[in-house]
Coordinates of C-alpha atoms and ligand atoms in Angstrom, one line a residue:
M1232 CA -24.4 -8.2 14.0
N1233 CA -27.6 -8.8 11.6
A1234 CA -27.8 -7.9 7.7
D1235 CA -29.2 -4.4 8.5
D1236 CA -26.4 -3.4 11.1
E1237 CA -23.6 -4.5 8.8
L1238 CA -25.0 -2.0 6.2
A1239 CA -25.9 0.7 8.4
A1240 CA -22.0 0.6 9.4
V1241 CA -21.0 1.2 5.7
K1242 CA -19.7 4.7 4.9
G1243 CA -19.5 6.0 1.3
F1244 CA -20.8 6.8 -1.9
A1245 CA -21.1 5.0 -4.9
F1246 CA -22.0 4.8 -8.7
M1247 CA -23.7 2.4 -10.1
D1248 CA -24.2 2.4 -14.0
G1249 CA -25.2 5.6 -14.1
R1250 CA -27.0 6.1 -10.8
W1251 CA -25.7 7.5 -7.6
S1252 CA -26.3 6.2 -3.9
P1253 CA -25.2 6.2 -0.5
L1254 CA -22.9 3.0 -0.5
A1255 CA -24.9 1.5 2.0
E1256 CA -27.9 1.0 -0.8
A1257 CA -25.7 0.4 -3.5
S1258 CA -26.5 -3.0 -5.5
V1259 CA -25.4 -5.0 -8.3
P1260 CA -28.2 -7.1 -10.5
I1261 CA -27.9 -10.5 -9.9
L1262 CA -27.6 -11.5 -13.0
D1263 CA -24.6 -9.1 -13.5
R1264 CA -21.8 -11.5 -14.8
G1265 CA -19.4 -9.8 -12.8
F1266 CA -21.4 -11.1 -9.6
L1267 CA -22.3 -14.9 -11.1
R1268 CA -19.0 -15.3 -13.1
S1269 CA -16.4 -12.8 -11.7
D1270 CA -16.4 -11.5 -15.2
A1271 CA -15.3 -8.0 -14.0
T1272 CA -12.1 -6.0 -14.0
Y1273 CA -11.4 -3.2 -11.5
D1274 CA -8.9 -0.7 -9.9
V1275 CA -8.4 0.5 -6.6
A1276 CA -6.9 4.2 -6.0
H1277 CA -6.8 6.0 -3.0
V1278 CA -7.1 9.6 -1.5
W1279 CA -4.8 11.0 1.1
K1280 CA -5.2 14.4 2.7
G1281 CA -7.8 15.3 0.3
R1282 CA -5.5 14.4 -2.8
F1283 CA -5.9 11.4 -5.1
F1284 CA -2.8 9.5 -5.6
R1285 CA -1.6 8.7 -9.2
L1286 CA -5.3 8.9 -10.5
N1287 CA -4.4 9.0 -14.0
D1288 CA -1.9 6.3 -13.7
H1289 CA -5.0 4.2 -11.9
V1290 CA -7.5 5.1 -14.8
E1291 CA -4.9 4.6 -17.6
R1292 CA -4.4 0.6 -15.9
F1293 CA -8.0 0.2 -15.5
Q1294 CA -8.5 0.7 -19.3
A1295 CA -6.1 -1.6 -20.1
S1296 CA -7.4 -4.1 -18.0
M1297 CA -10.6 -3.4 -19.7
A1298 CA -9.2 -3.7 -23.2
G1299 CA -7.7 -7.0 -22.1
L1300 CA -11.0 -8.6 -21.4
R1301 CA -12.5 -7.0 -24.4
M1302 CA -14.9 -4.6 -22.0
T1303 CA -15.8 -1.1 -23.6
L1304 CA -17.6 1.7 -21.8
P1305 CA -19.2 4.9 -23.6
Y1306 CA -17.1 6.8 -20.8
S1307 CA -13.9 8.5 -21.6
A1308 CA -10.6 8.2 -19.2
E1309 CA -11.6 12.1 -18.1
D1310 CA -15.3 10.8 -17.5
I1311 CA -14.1 7.8 -15.4
A1312 CA -11.8 10.1 -13.2
G1313 CA -14.6 12.3 -13.0
I1314 CA -16.7 9.8 -11.6
M1315 CA -14.3 8.6 -9.0
I1316 CA -13.4 12.1 -7.9
E1317 CA -17.5 12.7 -7.7
C1318 CA -17.6 9.8 -5.5
V1319 CA -15.3 11.0 -2.8
R1320 CA -16.9 14.5 -3.1
R1321 CA -20.2 12.9 -2.5
A1322 CA -19.1 10.8 0.4
Y1323 CA -16.9 13.8 1.7
L1324 CA -13.8 12.0 2.7
Q1325 CA -10.1 13.3 2.8
D1326 CA -8.6 9.7 3.4
A1327 CA -10.4 7.4 1.0
F1328 CA -10.5 3.8 -0.5
V1329 CA -11.8 3.9 -4.4
L1330 CA -12.6 1.3 -6.1
V1331 CA -13.7 1.5 -9.8
A1332 CA -15.0 -1.7 -11.8
C1333 CA -16.6 -2.7 -15.1
T1334 CA -18.5 -5.9 -15.2
R1335 CA -19.8 -7.8 -18.6
G1336 CA -23.0 -6.8 -17.6
L1337 CA -26.4 -9.0 -17.8
P1338 CA -26.7 -11.5 -20.7
Q1339 CA -29.4 -10.8 -23.4
P1340 CA -32.4 -13.0 -22.6
G1341 CA -31.8 -16.6 -23.9
T1342 CA -28.3 -16.1 -24.6
R1343 CA -24.7 -16.9 -23.2
D1344 CA -22.7 -15.0 -25.4
P1345 CA -20.5 -12.4 -23.9
R1346 CA -20.2 -10.5 -26.8
L1347 CA -24.0 -9.6 -26.4
C1348 CA -23.5 -8.1 -22.8
R1349 CA -23.7 -4.6 -22.3
N1350 CA -20.9 -3.7 -19.9
R1351 CA -21.4 -1.6 -17.1
L1352 CA -19.4 0.6 -14.8
Y1353 CA -19.6 0.6 -10.9
A1354 CA -17.4 3.0 -8.9
F1355 CA -17.5 3.8 -4.9
A1356 CA -15.5 6.1 -2.5
Q1357 CA -15.1 4.7 1.1
P1358 CA -13.0 5.7 4.2
F1359 CA -9.4 4.6 3.6
V1360 CA -8.7 0.4 4.1
W1361 CA -5.1 -0.4 5.6
I1362 CA -4.0 -3.7 4.6
A1363 CA -2.4 -4.2 8.2
D1364 CA -3.4 -2.6 11.6
E1365 CA -1.4 -0.2 13.3
Q1366 CA 0.8 -2.3 15.4
Q1367 CA 1.4 -4.4 12.4
R1368 CA 2.5 -1.5 10.5
R1369 CA 4.9 -0.4 13.2
D1370 CA 6.4 -3.7 14.1
G1371 CA 6.0 -5.6 10.7
V1372 CA 3.7 -8.3 9.8
H1373 CA 4.1 -12.2 9.9
M1374 CA 4.1 -13.8 6.2
A1375 CA 3.5 -17.4 5.6
L1376 CA 4.5 -19.0 2.0
A1377 CA 1.1 -20.4 1.0
K1378 CA 1.2 -24.0 -0.7
T1379 CA -1.7 -22.7 -2.8
R1380 CA -0.2 -21.4 -6.1
R1381 CA -1.1 -18.4 -7.7
I1382 CA -2.9 -18.8 -10.8
P1383 CA -0.5 -19.1 -13.8
S1384 CA -0.4 -15.8 -16.2
E1385 CA -1.0 -18.6 -18.8
S1386 CA -4.4 -19.0 -17.6
L1387 CA -5.4 -15.4 -16.8
D1388 CA -3.0 -12.6 -17.2
Q1389 CA -2.3 -11.5 -13.9
R1390 CA -1.7 -7.8 -15.4
I1391 CA -5.5 -7.4 -15.4
K1392 CA -6.8 -6.7 -12.3
N1393 CA -9.3 -9.6 -11.6
F1394 CA -11.9 -10.9 -9.5
H1395 CA -10.5 -14.4 -9.4
W1396 CA -9.5 -13.9 -5.9
L1397 CA -10.3 -17.8 -4.5
D1398 CA -6.2 -18.7 -4.8
L1399 CA -5.5 -15.3 -2.8
T1400 CA -8.3 -15.8 -0.2
M1401 CA -7.8 -19.4 0.3
S1402 CA -3.8 -18.8 1.0
L1403 CA -4.8 -16.4 3.8
F1404 CA -6.7 -19.1 5.5
E1405 CA -3.7 -21.1 5.1
A1406 CA -1.5 -18.2 6.6
Y1407 CA -4.2 -18.0 9.8
D1408 CA -3.8 -21.8 10.5
R1409 CA -0.1 -21.3 11.0
G1410 CA -0.3 -18.5 12.8
A1411 CA 0.7 -15.6 10.4
T1412 CA -1.2 -12.7 9.3
I1413 CA -0.8 -12.7 5.6
S1414 CA 0.3 -15.1 2.6
V1415 CA 2.7 -14.8 -0.5
L1416 CA 1.7 -17.3 -3.2
P1417 CA 4.6 -19.4 -5.2
D1418 CA 4.3 -20.5 -9.0
A1419 CA 4.9 -23.6 -10.3
D1420 CA 8.6 -23.2 -9.9
G1421 CA 8.8 -22.1 -6.3
N1422 CA 9.2 -18.4 -7.2
I1423 CA 6.9 -16.1 -5.1
T1424 CA 4.2 -14.2 -6.9
E1425 CA 2.3 -12.0 -5.0
G1426 CA -0.2 -11.9 -2.0
P1427 CA -3.8 -11.2 -1.4
G1428 CA -3.8 -7.3 -2.7
F1429 CA -0.2 -6.6 -2.5
N1430 CA 3.3 -6.9 -4.2
V1431 CA 6.5 -7.8 -2.7
F1432 CA 9.9 -6.6 -2.5
V1433 CA 13.0 -8.4 -0.6
V1434 CA 16.0 -6.3 0.4
K1435 CA 19.6 -8.2 0.4
D1436 CA 22.7 -6.0 0.7
G1437 CA 21.1 -2.8 0.0
A1438 CA 19.7 -4.1 -3.3
L1439 CA 16.1 -4.8 -3.8
A1440 CA 14.2 -7.3 -6.0
T1441 CA 10.4 -7.9 -7.0
P1442 CA 8.8 -10.5 -8.8
D1443 CA 8.8 -10.0 -12.7
H1444 CA 5.7 -12.1 -13.4
G1445 CA 2.8 -14.1 -12.4
M1446 CA 1.5 -11.1 -10.5
F1447 CA -0.5 -7.7 -10.8
E1448 CA 1.7 -4.7 -11.8
G1449 CA 1.2 -2.4 -8.8
I1450 CA 1.2 1.0 -8.8
T1451 CA 2.8 1.1 -5.3
R1452 CA 5.1 -1.0 -6.7
R1453 CA 6.0 1.2 -9.4
T1454 CA 6.5 4.0 -7.1
V1455 CA 9.1 2.0 -5.2
I1456 CA 10.8 1.3 -8.2
E1457 CA 10.9 5.0 -8.8
I1458 CA 12.3 5.9 -5.4
A1459 CA 14.9 3.1 -5.3
A1460 CA 16.0 4.7 -8.8
D1461 CA 16.1 8.2 -6.9
L1462 CA 17.8 6.8 -4.3
Q1463 CA 20.5 5.0 -6.3
L1464 CA 19.5 1.4 -5.0
R1465 CA 19.6 -1.5 -7.1
C1466 CA 16.5 -2.7 -7.8
E1467 CA 16.2 -6.0 -9.7
V1468 CA 12.5 -6.8 -11.3
R1469 CA 13.0 -10.9 -11.9
R1470 CA 12.4 -14.1 -10.6
V1471 CA 12.4 -14.0 -6.8
H1472 CA 12.7 -17.6 -5.5
A1473 CA 11.0 -18.7 -1.9
D1474 CA 14.6 -19.6 -0.6
E1475 CA 15.6 -16.0 -1.0
I1476 CA 13.2 -14.6 1.2
H1477 CA 14.4 -16.8 4.3
A1478 CA 17.9 -15.2 3.5
A1479 CA 16.7 -11.5 3.0
D1480 CA 17.8 -8.6 5.4
E1481 CA 14.3 -7.2 4.7
I1482 CA 11.0 -7.7 3.3
F1483 CA 8.2 -5.8 2.4
M1484 CA 4.6 -5.4 0.8
S1485 CA 3.5 -2.6 -1.4
T1486 CA -0.6 -1.8 -2.1
T1487 CA -2.8 1.2 -2.6
A1488 CA -4.4 -0.1 0.8
G1489 CA -1.5 1.3 3.0
G1490 CA 1.5 1.8 1.0
I1491 CA 4.7 -0.1 2.4
T1492 CA 4.3 -2.5 5.1
P1493 CA 6.9 -4.4 6.6
V1494 CA 6.9 -8.0 7.2
T1495 CA 9.5 -9.1 10.1
R1496 CA 8.5 -12.8 10.2
F1497 CA 8.3 -15.7 7.5
D1498 CA 7.2 -18.9 8.1
G1499 CA 7.5 -18.2 12.1
R1500 CA 11.1 -17.1 11.9
L1501 CA 12.4 -13.5 12.6
L1502 CA 13.9 -11.8 9.6
G1503 CA 17.0 -9.8 9.5
Y1504 CA 16.4 -7.1 11.9
G1505 CA 13.6 -8.6 13.7
R1506 CA 11.9 -5.0 13.0
P1507 CA 11.3 -2.8 10.1
G1508 CA 14.8 -2.6 8.4
P1509 CA 16.2 1.2 7.2
I1510 CA 15.5 0.5 3.6
T1511 CA 12.1 -0.5 4.2
T1512 CA 11.9 2.5 6.7
R1513 CA 13.2 5.3 4.1
I1514 CA 11.0 4.0 1.0
H1515 CA 7.8 4.1 3.3
D1516 CA 8.5 7.8 4.3
I1517 CA 9.1 8.8 1.1
Y1518 CA 6.1 7.2 -0.6
W1519 CA 4.2 9.2 1.6
Q1520 CA 6.2 12.3 1.0
R1521 CA 5.2 11.8 -2.3
H1522 CA 1.6 12.7 -2.0
D1523 CA 1.9 16.1 -1.6
D1524 CA 3.9 16.3 -5.4
D1525 CA 1.9 18.2 -7.7
A1526 CA 3.2 15.9 -10.1
L1527 CA 1.7 12.4 -9.1
S1528 CA -1.5 13.9 -6.8
T1529 CA -4.7 15.4 -8.0
P1530 CA -6.6 17.7 -5.1
I1531 CA -10.0 17.1 -4.7
D1532 CA -12.1 20.1 -4.6
Y1533 CA -15.0 19.1 -2.3
A1534 CA -16.9 22.6 -2.3
G1535 CA -17.2 22.5 -6.5
Ligands
PLP2828 N1 -1.5 -7.7 -6.4 C1 -3.0 -7.7 -6.1 C2 -3.5 -9.0 -6.5 C3 -3.5 -6.8 -5.8 O1 -5.0 -6.8 -5.5 C4 -3.3 -5.5 -5.5 C5 -3.8 -4.2 -5.4 O2 -4.6 -4.1 -5.2 C6 -1.8 -5.3 -5.8 C7 -1.0 -6.2 -6.1 C8 -1.0 -4.1 -5.6 O3 -1.5 -2.8 -6.7 P1 -1.4 -1.4 -6.3 O4 -0.2 -0.9 -5.6 O5 -1.8 -0.7 -7.3 O6 -2.4 -1.5 -5.1

């Protein structure tokens, strides 16, 4: 595929600092620090069957990330939500992946002072993106424990969603080299943190555990914790050592890009049931049922 064919295959609609365009024509100025320095924050929400899932939670988290990076925009939470909805309406998508980003912007000519940059808002909607393919979602994925450590939160607060993805991306190459499909990254003490675009849950003897540090606090993770409470399942938010994964009955990943995905093989060994376990399946089903819940989802008026 050449560059034109690649772009022709892109479907969706974008907002770029006040301008709208089809996603294939959307661009970022090359001098934007978001591009040159990964100086940006972002959030990803999704639309399922014409309804945004937890839109306000995503916007609230995005604004908290912006505050963490000392970025400001002339847009309220309602404005940002409205722009995200408008991207989906213009793209006319029922199932969508919706990204919103704030970049540092362009430096004032002749300066390097980030305080002088005018921060810029970008957003786009594209067809829903799955972290795993259909067969992997049905049978479970093969996860590898990476040697690459997650950037510590002392260096970069991982609760701020950021573009520093190289540890995550290089860990994926490690996983592929070892015949796995996905990676999970440890901290310096051998505790697991998260993987490229998802949080991790371990199930043992009917109880769940998920890491409490070094990772991004996913909205899907929050939804799983709420579902576990409703099911009266114990769910601990704590240090989770990599050794616990080998002994787990079930493992699953949680992410906006596909919800709950079972992990059935870890570092080449079959886990627990060797297929998606009952707690993973239950939580998966309830997660998708909650997409119809008026308290958690916002319908899109495509005609309006
Ligand atoms: N961790 C990382 C590094 C992510 O990029 C993501 C999602 O994009 C997650 C975790 C999961 O967060 P959420 O459930 O809000 O999608």
